[in-house]
XYZ file of C-alpha atoms in Angstrom:
668
model
C -31.826 -4.372 23.215
C -33.991 -2.017 25.148
C -35.334 -4.837 27.348
C -37.823 -7.797 27.937
C -41.344 -7.664 28.070
C -43.525 -11.024 29.431
C -47.266 -11.371 28.539
C -49.850 -13.919 28.687
C -51.628 -16.182 25.908
C -53.415 -18.354 26.772
C -51.461 -21.200 29.052
C -48.295 -19.885 26.958
C -45.919 -17.206 28.103
C -44.987 -14.466 25.031
C -41.486 -12.922 25.169
C -41.281 -9.743 22.691
C -37.600 -9.257 22.548
C -36.888 -5.377 21.607
C -33.668 -5.114 20.111
C -31.807 -2.975 17.784
C -33.343 -2.523 14.343
C -31.818 -5.352 11.502
C -29.307 -2.922 8.835
C -31.418 -2.952 5.612
C -30.437 -4.753 2.838
C -28.232 -2.526 0.426
C -28.061 -2.770 -3.466
C -24.557 -2.237 -4.709
C -23.722 -2.665 -8.484
C -20.518 -4.693 -9.432
C -18.503 -1.824 -10.899
C -18.933 -0.641 -7.072
C -17.984 -3.680 -5.596
C -14.852 -3.770 -8.041
C -14.029 -0.417 -7.781
C -13.821 -0.309 -3.932
C -11.884 -3.453 -3.531
C -9.214 -2.278 -6.759
C -9.279 1.445 -4.777
C -8.607 -0.421 -1.428
C -5.638 -2.508 -3.430
C -4.268 -0.162 -5.389
C -4.875 2.999 -3.594
C -5.412 2.780 0.289
C -3.592 6.174 0.704
C -5.631 7.744 -1.886
C -2.491 9.485 -3.272
C -4.168 11.997 -5.284
C -6.734 13.657 -2.437
C -4.464 16.619 -2.707
C -5.029 17.409 -6.116
C -8.590 17.946 -5.676
C -9.959 21.423 -5.604
C -6.611 23.303 -7.133
C -6.202 25.293 -10.026
C -4.755 23.673 -12.737
C -1.556 25.248 -12.763
C -1.446 24.054 -9.130
C -2.110 21.070 -9.941
C 0.571 20.798 -12.779
C 3.089 21.553 -9.916
C 1.802 19.199 -7.232
C 1.808 16.516 -10.036
C 6.183 17.429 -10.781
C 6.253 17.498 -7.346
C 4.714 14.061 -6.793
C 6.829 12.446 -9.477
C 10.082 14.169 -8.318
C 10.090 14.411 -4.657
C 13.499 16.785 -4.461
C 11.300 19.773 -6.140
C 9.547 19.655 -2.814
C 12.232 19.807 -0.212
C 14.916 21.384 -2.462
C 13.446 25.180 -2.382
C 13.817 25.357 1.681
C 17.506 23.483 1.413
C 20.002 25.691 3.256
C 23.411 25.561 4.229
C 22.894 24.289 7.033
C 21.441 21.420 5.938
C 24.354 20.841 3.423
C 27.057 20.559 6.192
C 25.539 17.826 7.681
C 24.602 16.006 4.074
C 28.489 17.218 2.923
C 30.063 15.072 5.852
C 27.845 12.342 5.822
C 28.410 11.793 1.556
C 32.021 12.056 2.179
C 31.572 9.275 5.097
C 29.286 6.926 2.983
C 32.550 7.838 -0.304
C 34.961 6.323 1.749
C 32.423 3.380 2.275
C 31.159 2.884 -1.224
C 34.409 2.890 -2.967
C 35.929 -0.243 -1.350
C 32.918 -1.652 -1.038
C 32.058 -1.413 -4.799
C 34.946 -3.263 -5.752
C 34.536 -5.671 -3.516
C 31.273 -6.265 -4.035
C 31.818 -6.416 -7.956
C 34.201 -8.682 -7.713
C 31.432 -10.729 -5.833
C 29.195 -10.992 -8.956
C 32.246 -11.689 -10.959
C 32.023 -8.281 -12.786
C 34.853 -6.358 -13.300
C 35.627 -4.023 -10.444
C 34.904 -0.380 -12.213
C 31.254 -1.645 -12.653
C 31.211 -1.732 -8.760
C 32.445 2.048 -9.273
C 29.785 3.320 -11.584
C 27.415 1.370 -9.720
C 28.023 4.797 -6.797
C 27.626 7.053 -9.168
C 24.582 7.405 -11.008
C 21.962 5.610 -9.666
C 22.278 7.735 -6.085
C 22.119 10.817 -8.390
C 18.356 9.199 -9.973
C 17.869 8.259 -6.544
C 17.972 11.912 -5.265
C 15.608 13.057 -7.662
C 13.172 10.371 -7.023
C 13.911 9.090 -3.692
C 11.594 9.683 -0.181
C 13.961 8.392 2.325
C 16.378 10.963 3.861
C 18.765 7.980 4.628
C 19.229 5.402 1.995
C 22.794 5.555 1.018
C 22.185 3.875 -2.672
C 24.817 1.437 -4.019
C 25.574 -2.352 -4.452
C 24.865 -4.852 -2.116
C 26.592 -7.885 -1.638
C 23.432 -10.792 -1.186
C 22.628 -9.321 -4.227
C 25.662 -9.688 -5.753
C 26.301 -13.221 -5.174
C 22.564 -13.662 -6.430
C 23.287 -12.201 -9.546
C 26.540 -14.396 -9.934
C 24.744 -17.645 -8.954
C 22.035 -17.139 -11.147
C 24.158 -16.364 -14.394
C 26.825 -18.345 -13.861
C 24.915 -21.804 -14.410
C 24.516 -21.002 -17.895
C 27.345 -18.345 -18.807
C 30.990 -18.489 -17.484
C 32.305 -15.215 -16.377
C 36.183 -16.519 -17.181
C 35.607 -18.466 -20.401
C 32.835 -15.889 -22.208
C 33.014 -12.423 -19.800
C 31.178 -10.211 -22.775
C 28.359 -11.982 -22.917
C 27.893 -12.555 -18.612
C 28.371 -8.942 -18.493
C 25.795 -8.487 -20.940
C 23.491 -10.697 -19.498
C 24.293 -9.351 -15.434
C 23.054 -5.402 -17.042
C 19.856 -7.115 -19.025
C 19.235 -8.906 -15.570
C 19.628 -4.966 -14.358
C 17.513 -3.675 -16.205
C 14.512 -6.468 -16.125
C 15.257 -5.975 -12.304
C 14.803 -2.122 -12.703
C 11.383 -2.472 -14.776
C 9.919 -4.640 -12.130
C 10.387 -2.586 -9.351
C 9.393 0.088 -10.733
C 6.567 -1.749 -12.501
C 5.237 -2.629 -8.884
C 5.574 0.812 -7.815
C 3.601 2.303 -10.748
C 0.826 -0.073 -10.744
C 1.168 0.118 -6.754
C 1.510 -3.626 -5.854
C 4.389 -3.096 -3.356
C 2.245 -6.148 -1.183
C 3.973 -8.720 -3.628
C 7.339 -7.854 -1.406
C 5.288 -8.595 1.912
C 5.456 -12.169 0.888
C 8.848 -12.358 1.892
C 8.102 -12.216 6.105
C 10.437 -11.432 8.366
C 11.259 -15.379 9.242
C 12.480 -15.185 5.771
C 14.243 -12.869 5.020
C 16.310 -13.894 8.856
C 17.027 -17.014 7.466
C 17.902 -16.017 3.983
C 20.238 -13.192 4.742
C 21.974 -15.388 7.110
C 22.301 -17.849 4.588
C 23.356 -15.743 1.893
C 25.853 -14.281 4.206
C 27.656 -17.792 5.097
C 27.709 -18.954 1.498
C 29.431 -15.189 0.822
C 31.648 -16.027 3.632
C 32.631 -19.265 2.854
C 33.090 -17.996 -0.841
C 35.873 -15.675 0.325
C 38.047 -18.417 0.925
C 39.459 -18.106 -2.747
C 40.923 -15.195 -1.684
C 41.938 -15.737 2.057
C 43.645 -18.920 0.496
C 45.180 -17.162 -2.212
C 43.497 -19.459 -4.804
C 43.698 -19.011 -8.516
C 40.844 -21.216 -8.788
C 37.870 -22.180 -7.297
C 34.534 -23.412 -7.335
C 31.686 -21.563 -8.994
C 28.976 -23.000 -6.804
C 27.781 -21.355 -3.330
C 26.739 -25.074 -1.364
C 28.838 -25.707 1.715
C 29.700 -28.807 0.037
C 31.105 -27.952 -3.163
C 33.014 -25.023 -1.301
C 34.851 -27.209 1.454
C 35.333 -30.173 -1.478
C 37.593 -26.628 -3.433
C 39.051 -25.926 -0.064
C 40.580 -29.868 0.391
C 41.284 -30.222 -3.147
C 43.743 -27.476 -2.910
C 45.183 -27.907 0.198
C 49.062 -27.834 -1.175
C 48.039 -24.170 -3.553
C 47.038 -22.467 -0.563
C 49.642 -19.328 0.169
C 50.661 -18.309 3.478
C 51.101 -14.565 2.593
C 47.266 -14.146 1.791
C 46.537 -16.150 5.062
C 48.012 -13.416 6.786
C 47.247 -10.396 5.013
C 43.532 -11.842 5.262
C 43.334 -12.479 8.973
C 45.347 -9.505 9.965
C 42.414 -7.034 7.978
C 39.815 -9.302 9.296
C 40.468 -8.281 12.735
C 41.446 -5.025 12.102
C 38.175 -4.344 10.468
C 36.181 -6.501 13.306
C 37.945 -4.732 15.943
C 36.637 -0.801 13.662
C 33.237 -2.428 13.894
C 33.284 -3.377 17.382
C 34.748 -0.388 18.804
C 32.130 1.410 16.607
C 29.585 -0.300 18.238
C 30.275 0.136 21.633
C 30.210 3.821 21.079
C 28.134 5.131 18.521
C 30.009 8.651 18.041
C 32.600 6.743 16.648
C 30.320 5.095 14.284
C 33.035 7.466 11.983
C 35.876 4.548 12.403
C 34.107 1.356 11.436
C 33.060 3.700 8.103
C 36.731 4.688 7.186
C 37.907 1.011 8.032
C 37.405 -0.734 4.197
C 39.149 2.373 2.658
C 41.421 1.918 5.027
C 42.851 -1.181 4.686
C 42.583 -0.546 0.979
C 44.915 2.157 1.489
C 47.503 0.147 3.542
C 47.139 -3.140 2.091
C 48.026 -1.440 -1.509
C 51.078 0.243 0.190
C 52.394 -2.664 1.888
C 52.282 -4.721 -1.541
C 53.698 -2.504 -3.610
C 56.444 -2.171 -0.599
C 57.032 -5.737 -0.061
C 56.684 -6.371 -3.770
C 53.564 -9.057 -2.165
C 51.563 -9.604 -5.530
C 55.196 -11.209 -6.902
C 54.908 -13.699 -3.632
C 51.547 -14.968 -4.221
C 49.526 -12.146 -3.031
C 46.198 -11.618 -6.232
C 46.419 -7.702 -6.471
C 42.939 -5.992 -8.322
C 45.785 -4.865 -11.233
C 45.018 -1.931 -13.628
C 41.649 0.072 -13.625
C 41.336 2.556 -16.503
C 40.119 6.259 -15.579
C 36.637 7.445 -16.978
C 33.056 7.705 -16.228
C 30.731 5.669 -16.669
C 30.386 4.127 -20.730
C 26.601 3.915 -22.041
C 25.924 0.514 -22.039
C 22.560 0.224 -24.088
C 23.570 -1.284 -26.736
C 24.629 -4.461 -24.690
C 21.490 -5.447 -23.101
C 20.237 -8.893 -24.636
C 16.344 -9.224 -25.462
C 16.269 -12.249 -27.665
C 18.000 -15.862 -28.002
C 18.496 -18.339 -25.219
C 20.055 -16.509 -22.949
C 17.044 -14.166 -22.317
C 15.520 -16.457 -19.543
C 18.191 -16.878 -17.073
C 18.762 -12.923 -17.890
C 14.730 -12.488 -16.807
C 15.327 -14.976 -14.068
C 18.062 -12.987 -12.673
C 16.658 -9.870 -13.204
C 13.065 -11.077 -10.836
C 15.187 -12.582 -8.044
C 17.587 -10.025 -7.982
C 14.934 -7.204 -8.148
C 13.022 -8.803 -5.449
C 15.619 -9.229 -3.229
C 17.559 -5.796 -3.562
C 13.767 -4.124 -3.495
C 13.129 -5.648 -0.402
C 16.215 -4.382 1.639
C 15.900 -0.507 0.024
C 12.128 -0.252 1.368
C 13.302 -2.069 4.508
C 16.014 0.247 5.513
C 14.227 3.109 4.010
C 11.589 2.514 6.546
C 13.806 1.644 9.363
C 15.596 4.906 9.149
C 12.449 7.066 8.648
C 11.213 5.438 11.841
C 13.703 6.624 14.075
C 13.404 10.826 12.679
C 9.592 10.324 12.540
C 8.929 11.008 9.013
C 6.774 9.100 6.227
C 8.265 7.654 3.202
C 6.111 6.457 0.124
C 6.323 3.283 -0.484
C 5.323 2.842 -4.291
C 7.983 5.938 -4.862
C 10.402 4.157 -3.145
C 10.008 1.510 -5.739
C 10.004 3.517 -8.550
C 12.624 5.327 -7.399
C 15.025 2.548 -7.036
C 13.445 0.882 -9.740
C 14.392 3.836 -12.416
C 17.875 3.945 -10.810
C 18.484 0.498 -12.111
C 16.720 1.068 -15.465
C 19.468 4.047 -16.370
C 22.034 2.237 -14.558
C 21.943 -0.501 -17.120
C 22.303 1.636 -19.893
C 25.190 3.275 -17.925
C 27.570 0.174 -17.348
C 25.778 -0.477 -13.533
C 24.800 -3.835 -11.861
C 21.694 -4.193 -9.633
C 21.894 -1.452 -7.217
C 19.582 -0.722 -3.904
C 19.540 1.422 -0.797
C 21.942 -1.514 1.574
C 21.120 -1.379 5.227
C 25.210 -1.404 6.345
C 26.007 1.542 3.901
C 22.453 3.778 5.048
C 23.366 3.004 8.744
C 26.668 4.725 8.509
C 24.759 7.502 6.527
C 22.666 8.046 9.094
C 25.178 8.163 12.112
C 26.851 10.102 10.145
C 24.109 12.888 10.461
C 22.832 13.022 7.030
C 19.619 15.358 6.592
C 18.138 14.706 3.068
C 19.402 12.580 0.379
C 22.129 15.315 -1.047
C 24.427 12.846 0.590
C 23.822 10.550 -2.153
C 24.656 13.528 -4.663
C 27.814 14.301 -2.438
C 28.808 10.697 -2.294
C 28.207 9.754 -6.643
C 30.679 13.372 -7.263
C 33.300 12.004 -4.902
C 32.849 8.686 -6.770
C 33.350 10.679 -10.068
C 35.971 11.863 -8.725
C 37.412 8.667 -8.107
C 36.650 7.378 -11.684
C 38.311 10.268 -13.305
C 41.913 10.642 -11.318
C 42.152 8.072 -8.632
C 41.740 4.666 -10.105
C 45.296 3.850 -11.025
C 45.772 4.286 -7.413
C 44.083 0.407 -6.625
C 45.844 -1.461 -8.992
C 47.848 -2.901 -5.732
C 44.818 -3.175 -4.383
C 45.448 -6.771 -2.570
C 42.430 -8.873 -3.524
C 42.534 -10.424 -0.135
C 41.717 -6.842 1.197
C 38.719 -6.995 -0.460
C 37.791 -10.287 0.747
C 38.183 -9.416 4.208
C 35.987 -6.481 4.123
C 33.024 -9.080 1.992
C 33.160 -11.280 5.375
C 33.421 -8.237 7.605
C 30.450 -6.742 6.315
C 28.451 -9.981 6.027
C 29.031 -11.487 9.551
C 26.843 -8.474 10.542
C 23.905 -10.047 8.506
C 24.066 -13.305 10.528
C 21.235 -12.111 12.683
C 21.500 -15.089 15.768
C 19.330 -12.857 18.499
C 16.663 -12.568 15.862
C 16.412 -16.229 15.096
C 16.799 -17.168 18.939
C 13.844 -14.465 19.659
C 11.530 -16.676 16.647
C 12.157 -19.952 18.834
C 10.743 -18.154 21.509
C 7.778 -16.316 20.012
C 6.756 -18.792 17.012
C 7.986 -21.838 16.228
C 6.513 -22.138 12.914
C 8.283 -18.965 12.071
C 11.808 -20.254 13.214
C 11.568 -23.246 11.339
C 10.586 -21.067 7.946
C 14.273 -19.053 9.290
C 15.877 -22.149 9.286
C 14.601 -23.820 5.973
C 15.919 -20.437 4.665
C 19.210 -20.586 5.941
C 20.244 -23.912 5.165
C 18.255 -24.544 1.775
C 20.782 -21.384 1.237
C 23.931 -23.241 2.530
C 23.316 -26.866 1.678
C 21.372 -26.080 -1.775
C 21.981 -22.671 -3.205
C 20.641 -19.450 -2.689
C 17.813 -19.502 -5.157
C 16.664 -22.795 -3.633
C 16.827 -21.610 -0.070
C 14.484 -18.473 -0.989
C 11.840 -20.210 -3.114
C 12.147 -23.273 0.125
C 11.208 -20.152 2.691
C 8.548 -18.681 0.383
C 7.019 -22.018 0.148
C 6.766 -22.872 3.770
C 5.555 -19.564 4.287
C 2.735 -19.480 1.559
C 2.000 -23.345 2.955
C 1.323 -21.417 6.510
C -0.844 -18.582 4.724
C -2.962 -21.314 3.285
C -3.315 -22.760 6.380
C -4.577 -19.814 8.083
C -6.533 -19.425 5.387
C -8.076 -22.910 5.263
C -8.105 -23.499 9.015
C -9.255 -20.279 10.444
C -9.039 -20.049 14.320
C -12.608 -20.960 16.176
C -13.559 -20.084 19.385
C -15.621 -21.267 22.208
C -17.052 -18.025 24.124
C -18.256 -17.234 27.442
C -19.521 -14.451 29.845
C -16.875 -12.394 32.119
C -19.041 -11.998 35.008
C -20.413 -8.981 35.879
C -20.054 -7.619 32.640
C -21.714 -7.858 29.135
C -18.965 -9.247 27.281
C -18.295 -12.160 25.590
C -14.707 -14.052 25.404
C -12.896 -17.047 24.534
C -13.456 -19.505 27.746
C -9.729 -21.173 26.417
C -8.051 -17.756 26.672
C -9.948 -16.525 29.844
C -10.419 -18.620 32.568
C -13.806 -16.919 34.498
C -15.475 -16.640 31.194
C -18.590 -19.197 32.370
C -20.660 -20.763 29.334
C -24.389 -19.813 28.966
C -26.436 -23.102 30.136
C -28.677 -24.467 26.612
C -26.364 -21.947 24.358
C -23.261 -22.610 22.481
C -21.805 -19.468 21.693
C -18.717 -19.233 18.479
C -16.313 -16.724 17.177
C -15.534 -17.134 13.971
C -12.050 -15.457 13.137
C -11.587 -15.553 9.667
C -13.499 -14.267 6.414
C -16.397 -17.127 5.099
C -14.976 -18.233 1.516
C -14.613 -21.389 -0.645
C -11.032 -22.301 0.839
C -12.268 -22.832 4.480
C -16.450 -22.550 4.367
C -16.798 -26.622 4.290
C -14.283 -27.132 7.498
C -15.699 -24.071 9.342
C -19.050 -25.606 9.172
C -17.573 -29.061 9.813
C -15.554 -27.721 12.665
C -18.762 -25.597 13.962
C -20.436 -29.214 13.999
C -17.990 -30.786 16.127
C -18.215 -27.927 18.611
C -21.413 -28.696 18.912
C -21.045 -32.694 19.714
C -18.255 -31.647 22.324
C -20.478 -29.382 23.899
C -23.405 -31.954 24.001
C -21.275 -34.771 25.083
C -19.730 -32.360 27.829
C -23.020 -31.627 29.126
C -24.424 -35.222 28.423
C -21.351 -36.218 31.019
C -21.941 -33.894 33.319
C -25.799 -34.532 33.408
C -27.154 -30.614 32.384
C -29.710 -28.873 30.383
C -29.270 -29.776 26.630
C -28.004 -27.541 24.391
C -30.948 -25.445 22.583
C -28.999 -22.304 20.807
C -26.195 -21.963 18.640
C -25.323 -18.369 18.482
C -22.189 -17.289 15.937
C -20.419 -14.306 16.723
C -20.022 -12.473 13.249
C -17.750 -9.263 14.133
C -14.371 -11.146 12.759
C -16.023 -12.044 9.742
C -15.254 -9.201 6.988
C -16.616 -10.263 4.135
C -18.539 -14.145 2.782
C -18.823 -15.508 -0.575
C -21.379 -17.722 -2.329
C -19.724 -20.919 -0.661
C -19.602 -19.332 2.748
C -23.639 -18.629 2.528
C -24.349 -22.158 1.256
C -22.192 -23.418 3.941
C -24.376 -21.226 6.424
C -27.516 -22.516 4.776
C -26.429 -26.407 5.019
C -25.132 -25.395 8.915
C -29.197 -24.091 9.314
C -30.317 -27.463 7.929
C -28.249 -29.554 9.887
C -29.018 -27.754 13.017
C -32.928 -28.070 12.570
C -32.754 -31.487 12.100
C -31.004 -31.458 15.637
C -33.475 -29.093 16.948
C -31.339 -25.856 17.189
C -31.552 -22.922 16.173
C -29.144 -20.748 14.584
C -28.141 -17.466 15.290
C -26.349 -14.545 14.382
C -24.715 -11.887 15.723
C -23.131 -8.140 14.850
C -22.492 -9.594 11.057
C -20.320 -6.694 8.923
C -22.362 -4.714 6.023
C -20.449 -6.801 3.380
C -21.467 -9.772 5.048
C -25.141 -8.110 5.419
C -25.537 -7.374 1.939
C -25.075 -11.018 0.639
C -27.110 -12.471 2.973
C -29.339 -10.440 1.438
C -29.565 -11.029 -1.112
C -29.494 -14.457 -1.558
C -32.393 -14.661 0.499
C -30.803 -16.129 3.588
C -32.441 -14.092 5.793
C -35.667 -14.426 4.756
C -34.969 -18.201 5.599
C -32.987 -17.400 8.730
C -35.913 -14.854 9.941
C -34.159 -11.312 11.017
C -35.647 -12.543 14.918
C -32.462 -14.447 14.519
C -29.946 -11.450 14.425
C -28.581 -9.388 16.818
C -25.896 -6.628 17.228
C -24.458 -8.181 19.767
C -23.481 -11.212 21.731
C -25.124 -10.287 24.667
C -28.515 -9.072 23.544
C -28.675 -12.763 21.257
C -27.914 -14.199 24.660
C -30.622 -11.941 26.783
C -32.624 -12.931 23.757
C -32.458 -16.524 23.896
C -32.062 -17.024 27.297
C -35.775 -15.419 27.667
C -37.115 -17.729 25.093
C -35.696 -20.694 26.539
C -37.048 -19.838 29.858
C -40.060 -18.997 28.132
C -40.479 -22.453 26.827
C -39.587 -24.305 30.028
C -42.740 -22.955 31.689
C -44.955 -23.327 28.683
C -43.716 -27.550 28.910
C -44.151 -26.964 32.517
C -47.724 -25.573 32.158
C -48.529 -28.326 29.663
C -47.238 -31.436 31.976
C -49.475 -30.033 34.917
C -52.595 -29.708 32.132
C -51.750 -33.100 31.124
C -51.404 -34.629 34.696
C -55.221 -33.054 35.297
C -56.673 -35.087 32.600
C -55.431 -38.132 32.058
C -57.639 -38.925 28.591
C -55.288 -36.512 27.276
C -52.830 -37.718 25.122
C -48.999 -36.391 25.676
C -47.157 -35.170 23.600
C -43.818 -32.895 22.886
C -44.180 -29.724 22.303
C -41.509 -28.752 19.770
C -38.853 -25.822 20.721
C -39.683 -24.453 17.076
């Protein structure tokens, strides 16, 4: 506002307020509005801008590089980079082999499928992925999820062939789901899993996975297929007489060994290789002990015979019809969502450490394609597990070539070394899984949630206890449901605040947050911190009226001037729909009946366009629209001052002429 000029017209002072011009109405077609919304949702980063003003040949090259990122960096690859990638690849291969066998066992699948899953998927990711640090492979939580969903319908013991077919089909559906999210750029779907949900879910899943390993630690032949802690406890207590002390001793020794190795590596990051090599070392030592002591004949269960050879084709095993299609689809969607979340989170985390960018949509396509092709080559659901990726990062990997090196190492193992795993004790695999799972129970993260946000802590605990006491799927559903309810509460009950002036400035801030913020006499300033649409329009209208009532009651108690103006700071209102506009119209009419004037400050462009189109500005009047709250307050204060002078002059005139009837001059 440039200034305020006072002049006289008879006995009423006229106030002329100079303010910034009101933004004009802008015509926008429905196609433009829809196009803008779609572009912002699906293409916020404008991935095709690099194709502009390029020749046809150059566009073809850029297109291939966009689809296959390896074509972009491969020409610049050097032997120096390969040395680092080779060391990293061998390191993660030593971790991938025992983990692959262990996690396949957790998924109730043949051990070889775990090794297969560390051969083909890493090669596919190397072609399509954008993360330099992800180490592709199976993951314990997804293996447990797959087993828990499928075993509800099919027994892996009584019908192993059908179980394997459903696992492969679920892997295919998981890949289609993941790749579809990337192709259609719908990555925001995975954002529905909040940090609190992931912390609770991963902790609960780790607890359940660890409890399931009691079968191996105790040397039990039969064990419950249910994952809740009550069922596991009953299964363990009912078979006390079948516990094998040999397995218990083996399990405790190797679990302590693995935990000590991890502790050493954690204390000294340079010794990361100790923790990375510990699982394979456990497998080798355990196999030698069983072979030399014949412990397999005294209750220690072993992996057994593993045939040599690369991944057999399995595309003909996929099931797309019949009564089990739904369970395969359900397992695929759940496992696909969880594995995608972990893979994306791992890539982003290590990219942040090395200061480079990963393309989320390309990552989803890469993870999806490696699961689709994996389902055709006897692999089950894979992703970029955080633990293995952390080892890859610590080992000094430079590019995804480390995944290629790992895949070649696994290939050599499949071709020549699988018979060596014949005497691997199952209890060692249980110890490997348990040691890995204990690292996923993040007590510090849960404590931080408690300190920062109690609702987030509630979501975390709901996920944890849902997984532990009901089952994995319900735990995830409960946590997501609570998160969605919280989102709906924020949407339907958005925050509003009363603003006051910070002394000595033109700034207006929340009186609750800033104790020195001073309310302006006769003017109530409210800030709306949300878009206004059908879900919250009536609430915002009612909340505004409650603010007005509270302010009027407060003024009455203090015997201060009555309220005259209500200023709405619209700076945080990004958009408004017809329900929101209707609520504003009703609010304006209600205020007029109470002799109050509605004033708007700083509405955004989309809001202004709609207010013009629905004729609301014609009803309100452009004089009641301002660019800033400060301008609105100065103008309202000037008009209020002029009205008081007018009423004072009118009162003096009545006192001088007693024959003139007295009456009140309305404010508007």
